[in-house]
CSV table of C-alpha atoms in Angstrom, one decimal:
chain,number,residue,atom,x,y,z
A,22,MET,CA,17.3,58.9,-4.7
A,23,ILE,CA,20.4,56.9,-5.3
A,24,LEU,CA,20.3,56.7,-9.1
A,25,VAL,CA,18.5,59.8,-10.1
A,26,GLY,CA,21.8,61.5,-10.9
A,27,LEU,CA,22.1,58.9,-13.7
A,28,GLY,CA,19.2,60.2,-15.7
A,29,SER,CA,15.5,60.2,-15.3
A,30,CYS,CA,14.2,57.7,-17.9
A,31,LEU,CA,14.1,53.9,-17.9
A,32,TRP,CA,16.6,51.7,-19.5
A,33,SER,CA,14.7,50.3,-22.4
A,34,PRO,CA,16.7,49.7,-25.4
A,35,GLU,CA,15.3,48.2,-28.6
A,36,PRO,CA,15.1,44.4,-28.5
A,37,LEU,CA,18.5,42.9,-29.2
A,38,ARG,CA,16.8,40.2,-31.3
A,39,ASP,CA,14.0,40.3,-33.8
A,40,PRO,CA,11.3,42.2,-32.3
A,41,VAL,CA,7.6,41.0,-32.4
A,42,ALA,CA,5.6,43.1,-34.9
A,43,LEU,CA,3.6,45.7,-33.2
A,44,GLY,CA,2.2,47.8,-35.9
A,45,ASP,CA,3.1,51.4,-36.5
A,46,ALA,CA,5.1,52.9,-33.7
A,47,PRO,CA,4.9,56.5,-32.5
A,48,PRO,CA,7.7,58.8,-33.5
A,49,LEU,CA,10.8,58.8,-31.4
A,50,VAL,CA,11.4,61.7,-29.2
A,51,GLU,CA,14.6,63.0,-27.5
A,52,VAL,CA,15.2,62.4,-23.9
A,53,ALA,CA,17.1,64.2,-21.4
A,54,ALA,CA,19.7,61.6,-20.7
A,55,PRO,CA,20.9,58.2,-22.2
A,56,ARG,CA,18.9,55.4,-21.0
A,57,GLU,CA,20.5,53.5,-18.3
A,58,PHE,CA,19.9,50.1,-16.6
A,59,ARG,CA,19.6,50.6,-12.8
A,60,GLY,CA,19.2,47.2,-11.2
A,61,VAL,CA,19.3,45.9,-7.7
A,62,TRP,CA,19.7,42.3,-6.7
A,63,VAL,CA,17.2,40.6,-4.2
A,64,ALA,CA,18.8,37.5,-2.8
A,65,THR,CA,16.7,34.8,-1.5
A,66,VAL,CA,19.3,32.1,-0.6
A,67,ALA,CA,19.7,31.7,3.1
A,68,ASN,CA,16.9,34.5,3.4
A,69,ILE,CA,19.5,37.2,2.8
A,70,ASN,CA,16.8,39.7,1.5
A,71,PHE,CA,13.6,37.8,1.0
A,72,PRO,CA,11.8,36.5,2.8
A,73,THR,CA,13.4,37.8,6.0
A,74,ARG,CA,12.7,34.5,7.7
A,75,PRO,CA,11.0,31.2,6.7
A,76,GLY,CA,7.4,30.5,7.6
A,77,LEU,CA,5.8,34.0,6.9
A,78,SER,CA,2.2,34.1,6.1
A,79,PRO,CA,1.0,34.9,2.4
A,80,ALA,CA,0.0,38.4,3.7
A,81,ALA,CA,3.5,39.0,5.2
A,82,LEU,CA,5.2,37.8,2.1
A,83,THR,CA,3.2,40.1,0.0
A,84,ALA,CA,4.0,43.0,2.3
A,85,GLU,CA,7.7,42.3,2.1
A,86,LEU,CA,7.6,42.2,-1.7
A,87,ASP,CA,5.7,45.5,-1.7
A,88,ARG,CA,8.3,47.0,0.4
A,89,ILE,CA,11.0,45.9,-1.9
A,90,VAL,CA,9.2,47.3,-4.9
A,91,ASP,CA,8.5,50.5,-3.2
A,92,ALA,CA,12.1,51.1,-2.0
A,93,SER,CA,13.5,50.1,-5.3
A,94,ALA,CA,11.2,52.4,-7.3
A,95,ASP,CA,11.6,55.2,-4.7
A,96,ALA,CA,15.4,55.1,-4.8
A,97,GLY,CA,15.4,55.3,-8.6
A,98,PHE,CA,16.0,51.7,-9.7
A,99,ASN,CA,14.2,50.5,-12.8
A,100,ALA,CA,15.0,46.7,-12.4
A,101,ILE,CA,14.9,44.2,-9.7
A,102,VAL,CA,17.0,41.0,-10.2
A,103,PHE,CA,15.0,38.5,-8.2
A,104,GLN,CA,16.5,35.1,-7.2
A,105,VAL,CA,14.0,32.5,-8.2
A,106,ARG,CA,16.1,29.4,-8.2
A,107,PRO,CA,18.8,29.5,-5.4
A,108,GLU,CA,19.4,25.8,-5.2
A,109,GLY,CA,17.5,23.7,-7.8
A,110,ASP,CA,14.3,24.9,-6.3
A,111,ALA,CA,11.7,27.5,-7.0
A,112,LEU,CA,10.4,30.8,-5.5
A,113,TYR,CA,7.4,30.5,-8.1
A,114,ASP,CA,4.8,27.9,-8.6
A,115,SER,CA,6.5,25.1,-10.6
A,116,GLU,CA,5.9,21.5,-11.6
A,117,MET,CA,9.5,20.9,-12.4
A,118,GLU,CA,11.2,21.9,-9.1
A,119,PRO,CA,10.1,22.1,-5.6
A,120,TRP,CA,9.2,25.2,-3.6
A,121,SER,CA,12.3,26.6,-1.8
A,122,ARG,CA,12.9,25.8,1.7
A,123,PHE,CA,13.8,29.4,2.3
A,124,LEU,CA,10.0,30.2,2.0
A,125,THR,CA,8.6,27.8,4.6
A,126,GLY,CA,11.5,26.2,6.3
A,127,ARG,CA,10.9,23.0,4.4
A,128,GLN,CA,11.6,22.3,0.7
A,129,GLY,CA,8.3,21.6,-1.1
A,130,GLY,CA,6.1,23.4,1.5
A,131,ASP,CA,3.6,25.6,-0.2
A,132,PRO,CA,3.9,29.2,1.0
A,133,GLY,CA,0.3,30.0,-0.1
A,134,MET,CA,1.2,32.6,-2.8
A,135,ASP,CA,3.5,32.9,-5.8
A,136,PRO,CA,6.3,35.3,-5.0
A,137,LEU,CA,7.5,35.8,-8.6
A,138,ALA,CA,3.9,36.3,-9.9
A,139,TYR,CA,3.1,38.9,-7.2
A,140,LEU,CA,6.4,40.6,-7.7
A,141,VAL,CA,6.1,40.9,-11.5
A,142,SER,CA,2.7,42.6,-11.0
A,143,ALA,CA,3.7,44.9,-8.3
A,144,ALA,CA,6.9,46.0,-10.0
A,145,HIS,CA,5.4,46.5,-13.3
A,146,ALA,CA,2.7,48.7,-11.7
A,147,ARG,CA,5.6,51.0,-10.8
A,148,ASN,CA,7.4,50.8,-14.1
A,149,VAL,CA,10.1,48.6,-12.7
A,150,GLU,CA,11.3,45.5,-14.6
A,151,VAL,CA,11.7,42.1,-13.0
A,152,HIS,CA,14.7,39.9,-14.2
A,153,ALA,CA,14.4,36.3,-12.9
A,154,TRP,CA,17.8,35.2,-11.4
A,155,PHE,CA,18.7,31.5,-11.6
A,156,ASN,CA,21.6,29.6,-10.1
A,157,PRO,CA,22.2,27.2,-13.1
A,158,TYR,CA,24.1,24.5,-11.3
A,159,ARG,CA,23.8,24.8,-7.5
A,160,ALA,CA,21.6,21.9,-6.1
A,161,LYS,CA,22.3,22.6,-2.4
A,162,SER,CA,24.0,25.3,-0.6
A,163,SER,CA,24.2,22.9,2.3
A,164,ALA,CA,24.9,19.2,1.7
A,165,SER,CA,22.9,18.3,4.6
A,166,ALA,CA,19.6,20.1,3.6
A,167,ALA,CA,16.7,17.7,3.2
A,168,ALA,CA,15.2,17.5,-0.4
A,169,VAL,CA,11.9,16.3,-1.9
A,170,ALA,CA,10.8,15.3,-5.2
A,171,PRO,CA,11.0,16.6,-7.9
A,172,HIS,CA,14.4,18.0,-6.7
A,173,ILE,CA,17.3,16.9,-8.9
A,174,THR,CA,19.0,15.1,-5.9
A,175,VAL,CA,15.8,13.1,-5.5
A,176,SER,CA,14.8,12.5,-9.2
A,177,ASP,CA,18.3,12.1,-10.7
A,178,PRO,CA,20.9,11.7,-7.9
A,179,ASP,CA,23.4,10.5,-10.6
A,180,LEU,CA,23.6,14.0,-12.0
A,181,VAL,CA,25.0,15.8,-8.9
A,182,ARG,CA,28.2,15.9,-7.2
A,183,THR,CA,29.2,16.6,-3.5
A,184,TYR,CA,31.8,19.3,-3.3
A,185,GLY,CA,32.8,20.6,0.1
A,186,ASN,CA,29.6,21.4,1.8
A,187,LEU,CA,27.7,21.9,-1.6
A,188,VAL,CA,25.8,19.7,-3.8
A,189,TRP,CA,26.4,20.7,-7.3
A,190,MET,CA,24.8,19.7,-10.7
A,191,ASP,CA,27.5,18.4,-13.0
A,192,PRO,CA,27.8,20.8,-15.9
A,193,GLY,CA,29.3,18.1,-18.1
A,194,SER,CA,25.9,16.3,-18.2
A,195,GLU,CA,23.8,17.0,-21.1
A,196,ARG,CA,20.8,16.1,-18.9
A,197,VAL,CA,21.8,18.8,-16.4
A,198,ARG,CA,22.0,21.4,-19.1
A,199,LYS,CA,18.6,20.3,-20.5
A,200,ARG,CA,17.1,20.5,-17.1
A,201,THR,CA,18.3,24.0,-16.5
A,202,LEU,CA,17.3,25.2,-20.0
A,203,ASP,CA,13.8,23.7,-19.5
A,204,VAL,CA,13.4,25.4,-16.1
A,205,VAL,CA,14.4,28.8,-17.5
A,206,LEU,CA,12.2,28.6,-20.6
A,207,ASP,CA,9.3,27.5,-18.4
A,208,VAL,CA,9.6,30.7,-16.4
A,209,ALA,CA,10.1,32.9,-19.5
A,210,LYS,CA,7.0,31.5,-21.0
A,211,ARG,CA,4.7,31.5,-18.0
A,212,TYR,CA,5.7,34.8,-16.3
A,213,ASP,CA,5.9,38.2,-17.8
A,214,VAL,CA,9.5,38.7,-16.7
A,215,ASP,CA,11.7,41.2,-18.5
A,216,GLY,CA,14.9,39.2,-18.2
A,217,ILE,CA,16.6,36.0,-17.4
A,218,HIS,CA,19.7,36.3,-15.3
A,219,PHE,CA,22.7,34.0,-14.1
A,220,ASP,CA,25.3,35.0,-11.5
A,221,ASP,CA,28.9,33.9,-11.3
A,222,TYR,CA,28.4,30.4,-10.1
A,223,PHE,CA,29.2,28.0,-13.0
A,224,TYR,CA,31.7,25.4,-11.9
A,225,PRO,CA,31.9,26.0,-8.2
A,226,TYR,CA,34.5,28.2,-6.5
A,227,PRO,CA,37.3,26.0,-5.2
A,228,ASP,CA,36.6,24.7,-1.7
A,229,ALA,CA,39.0,25.2,1.2
A,230,SER,CA,41.1,22.1,0.3
A,231,GLY,CA,41.4,23.4,-3.3
A,232,ARG,CA,40.6,19.9,-4.7
A,233,ASP,CA,39.3,19.5,-8.2
A,234,PHE,CA,35.6,19.2,-9.0
A,235,PRO,CA,34.6,15.5,-9.1
A,236,ASP,CA,33.4,15.2,-12.6
A,237,THR,CA,35.4,12.1,-13.5
A,238,LYS,CA,32.2,10.3,-14.6
A,239,THR,CA,31.1,12.7,-17.4
A,240,TRP,CA,34.8,13.4,-18.3
A,241,ASP,CA,35.3,9.7,-18.9
A,242,VAL,CA,32.0,9.6,-21.1
A,243,TYR,CA,33.3,12.5,-23.1
A,244,VAL,CA,36.8,11.0,-23.7
A,245,GLY,CA,35.2,7.5,-24.4
A,246,GLY,CA,33.1,9.1,-27.0
A,247,GLY,CA,36.2,10.4,-28.8
A,248,GLY,CA,36.3,13.8,-27.4
A,249,MET,CA,39.7,15.5,-28.1
A,250,LEU,CA,39.6,18.6,-25.9
A,251,GLU,CA,41.7,19.1,-22.9
A,252,ARG,CA,39.7,18.9,-19.6
A,253,ALA,CA,39.8,22.6,-18.9
A,254,ASP,CA,38.6,23.4,-22.3
A,255,TRP,CA,35.9,20.8,-22.2
A,256,ARG,CA,34.7,22.3,-19.0
A,257,ARG,CA,34.4,25.7,-20.6
A,258,SER,CA,32.5,24.1,-23.7
A,259,ASN,CA,30.1,22.7,-21.1
A,260,VAL,CA,29.3,26.1,-19.7
A,261,ASN,CA,29.4,27.7,-23.2
A,262,ALA,CA,26.8,25.1,-24.3
A,263,LEU,CA,24.3,26.0,-21.6
A,264,VAL,CA,24.8,29.7,-22.1
A,265,SER,CA,24.3,29.4,-25.9
A,266,ALA,CA,21.3,27.1,-25.4
A,267,VAL,CA,19.5,29.6,-23.1
A,268,GLY,CA,20.3,32.5,-25.5
A,269,ASP,CA,19.1,30.6,-28.5
A,270,GLY,CA,16.0,29.3,-26.6
A,271,LEU,CA,14.9,32.8,-25.5
A,272,ALA,CA,15.5,34.2,-29.0
A,273,SER,CA,13.3,31.7,-30.5
A,274,THR,CA,10.5,31.7,-28.0
A,275,ARG,CA,10.6,35.0,-26.0
A,276,SER,CA,12.8,37.3,-28.1
A,277,TRP,CA,12.0,40.4,-26.0
A,278,VAL,CA,13.2,38.9,-22.7
A,279,ARG,CA,16.8,39.9,-22.1
A,280,PHE,CA,19.5,37.3,-21.0
A,281,GLY,CA,22.3,38.5,-18.8
A,282,ILE,CA,25.1,37.2,-16.8
A,283,SER,CA,26.9,38.5,-13.8
A,284,PRO,CA,30.4,37.1,-13.9
A,285,PHE,CA,33.3,37.5,-11.5
A,286,GLY,CA,34.7,41.0,-12.0
A,287,ILE,CA,38.1,40.0,-13.4
A,288,TYR,CA,38.1,38.2,-16.7
A,289,ARG,CA,41.8,36.9,-16.0
A,290,PRO,CA,44.7,38.2,-14.0
A,291,GLY,CA,46.5,40.7,-16.3
A,292,PHE,CA,43.3,42.0,-18.1
A,293,PRO,CA,43.9,44.9,-18.1
A,294,ASP,CA,47.6,45.2,-17.3
A,295,GLY,CA,48.4,45.2,-13.6
A,296,VAL,CA,45.2,43.6,-12.4
A,297,THR,CA,45.8,40.6,-10.1
A,298,GLY,CA,43.1,38.2,-8.5
A,299,PHE,CA,41.0,35.2,-9.0
A,300,ASP,CA,41.1,33.5,-12.5
A,301,GLN,CA,37.4,32.7,-13.4
A,302,TYR,CA,38.5,31.4,-16.8
A,303,ALA,CA,40.7,28.8,-15.3
A,304,ARG,CA,38.7,28.0,-12.0
A,305,LEU,CA,35.0,28.6,-12.8
A,306,TYR,CA,35.5,27.7,-16.5
A,307,ALA,CA,33.5,30.9,-17.4
A,308,ASP,CA,34.4,32.8,-20.6
A,309,PRO,CA,32.3,35.8,-20.6
A,310,LEU,CA,34.1,37.4,-23.6
A,311,THR,CA,33.0,34.4,-25.7
A,312,TRP,CA,29.4,34.9,-24.6
A,313,LEU,CA,29.5,38.5,-25.6
A,314,GLU,CA,31.3,37.8,-29.0
A,315,HIS,CA,28.9,35.3,-30.0
A,316,GLY,CA,25.9,37.3,-28.9
A,317,TRP,CA,24.5,34.6,-26.5
A,318,VAL,CA,23.8,37.2,-23.9
A,319,ASP,CA,22.4,40.6,-24.1
A,320,TYR,CA,24.4,42.0,-21.3
A,321,VAL,CA,27.1,41.1,-18.7
A,322,ALA,CA,27.4,42.6,-15.3
A,323,PRO,CA,30.9,41.9,-14.0
A,324,GLN,CA,30.9,42.0,-10.2
A,325,LEU,CA,33.4,44.9,-9.7
A,326,TYR,CA,33.3,44.4,-5.9
A,327,TRP,CA,36.3,46.7,-5.1
A,328,PRO,CA,36.7,50.4,-4.2
A,329,THR,CA,37.9,53.0,-6.8
A,330,SER,CA,41.1,53.2,-4.6
A,331,ALA,CA,42.1,49.4,-5.0
A,332,ALA,CA,45.5,49.2,-6.5
A,333,ARG,CA,45.4,45.6,-7.9
A,334,GLN,CA,41.7,45.5,-8.7
A,335,PRO,CA,41.2,49.0,-9.9
A,336,TYR,CA,37.5,49.8,-10.3
A,337,ASN,CA,37.5,52.3,-13.2
A,338,PRO,CA,40.1,50.6,-15.3
A,339,LEU,CA,38.3,47.3,-14.9
A,340,LEU,CA,35.0,48.8,-15.9
A,341,THR,CA,36.5,50.6,-18.9
A,342,TRP,CA,38.2,47.2,-20.0
A,343,TRP,CA,34.8,45.5,-19.8
A,344,ALA,CA,32.9,48.2,-21.5
A,345,GLU,CA,35.3,48.3,-24.4
A,346,ARG,CA,34.4,44.6,-25.1
A,347,SER,CA,30.7,45.3,-25.6
A,348,SER,CA,29.7,45.2,-29.2
A,349,GLY,CA,26.9,44.3,-31.6
A,350,GLY,CA,24.2,45.9,-29.4
A,351,ARG,CA,25.3,43.9,-26.2
A,352,HIS,CA,25.7,45.9,-23.0
A,353,VAL,CA,28.0,46.0,-19.9
A,354,PHE,CA,26.6,46.9,-16.5
A,355,ALA,CA,28.7,47.4,-13.5
A,356,GLY,CA,28.0,45.1,-10.6
A,357,ASN,CA,28.5,47.1,-7.4
A,358,PHE,CA,28.9,45.7,-3.8
A,359,LEU,CA,26.4,47.8,-2.0
A,360,ALA,CA,26.3,45.3,0.9
A,361,ALA,CA,29.8,46.4,1.9
A,362,LEU,CA,28.4,49.8,2.8
A,363,GLY,CA,29.9,50.7,6.2
A,364,THR,CA,31.8,47.5,6.7
A,365,LYS,CA,35.2,49.2,6.1
A,366,PRO,CA,36.3,52.9,6.2
A,367,HIS,CA,36.4,53.2,2.4
A,368,TRP,CA,32.9,51.7,1.8
A,369,THR,CA,31.0,54.9,2.1
A,370,VAL,CA,28.1,56.5,0.3
A,371,ASP,CA,30.6,58.8,-1.4
A,372,GLU,CA,32.5,55.7,-2.7
A,373,PHE,CA,29.3,54.6,-4.5
A,374,ARG,CA,28.9,58.1,-5.8
A,375,LEU,CA,32.2,57.7,-7.5
A,376,GLN,CA,31.3,54.4,-8.9
A,377,LEU,CA,28.2,55.7,-10.4
A,378,GLU,CA,30.3,58.6,-11.9
A,379,GLY,CA,32.6,56.0,-13.4
A,380,THR,CA,29.6,54.4,-15.2
A,381,ARG,CA,29.0,57.8,-16.8
A,382,VAL,CA,32.5,58.3,-17.9
A,383,ALA,CA,32.6,54.7,-19.4
A,384,GLN,CA,29.1,55.2,-21.0
A,385,LYS,CA,30.5,56.0,-24.5
A,386,MET,CA,32.7,52.9,-24.4
A,387,GLY,CA,29.7,50.6,-23.6
A,388,ALA,CA,28.9,50.8,-19.9
A,389,THR,CA,25.2,51.5,-19.8
A,390,GLY,CA,24.2,50.9,-16.2
A,391,ASN,CA,24.7,49.3,-12.9
A,392,ILE,CA,23.4,46.5,-10.7
A,393,PHE,CA,23.8,46.8,-6.9
A,394,TYR,CA,24.3,43.8,-4.6
A,395,HIS,CA,22.0,43.8,-2.6
A,396,ILE,CA,18.9,45.7,-1.7
A,397,GLY,CA,19.4,45.5,2.0
A,398,PRO,CA,20.9,48.9,2.5
A,399,ILE,CA,18.3,50.4,0.4
A,400,LEU,CA,15.5,48.9,2.5
A,401,THR,CA,16.9,50.3,5.7
A,402,ASN,CA,18.3,53.6,4.0
A,403,GLN,CA,21.6,52.8,5.6
A,404,ALA,CA,23.7,56.0,6.0
A,405,GLY,CA,21.1,57.8,3.9
A,406,VAL,CA,22.1,55.8,0.8
A,407,ALA,CA,18.5,55.7,-0.7
A,408,ASP,CA,18.2,59.5,-0.4
A,409,VAL,CA,21.4,60.3,-2.4
């Protein structure tokens, strides 16, 4: 099993926030290995992992979810990070946002079952956690896709911006932040999820033309109200406001539900020395160090989507750098690019063994697990990866 070598017990640290009183607890016992988070992403956007195609029957949907749970548990994973809001929609029963088009082929179409509810029940039966994965700002992954109420492009079209082939909620809008916060807390309150998860999409990645994100409307409101920040700092403050609101909201309502974010794998070029690449701080306006330092998140899972042999994006030094920045009970999990298996000569099963070993080496510095993108190679046992 792919992660058995990382220890035999579930990653289940004490709550990072005030725990709910549960009476006298049994005495602690020693375990054979430190507890580690072993997660796998299940992507629903564009039917990457689930469902395999739109329009499946309820029975077929439940069968696919059973297969995901069984494959995850059998391969040694203890957490499934399940995408529930790929584009301002829902893979669960919601009054706030419409059913995802990736379920039936038509946004708003009722699939006849609740994927998140079923997954939580099935996964918990096998001692596997479920973390609900939200895209906080993406409204459409294709600008031409049809939308129905209560999708934000129908209910509040003034809050979204077209950017390239995407439609994006404007992070500078307080109403956008409140909507995303309300959606997240709705899931945390109604479903027995173990975590809430964001990925790396905050302000969108630059489009092919490299043009700036069209947020002049909200920027002008900010400046007109006496705002003094530079535009880039203002954008980061908008992202920080959402992250802190979600962290605080969960702490006050569901303190046992962990909140994690999987940012781009490089904080900034030059961190650590010699690293080059995309600058998320300056382009996505994401500042993961601030999130960790303020305790707004319980973990970050930087997407270290490079092999250990990469010269300018060196896997192990990057993991060590991130791990050293975990503090105050916060955690760092490596995000691993399992979907690359077999796509190039260096993406082998042995490469992922090396990356897992890197987590063990960096464990004392704060690296306490891994999340693999995505479950596809596990489901097919590509190159025997699920048997390692």
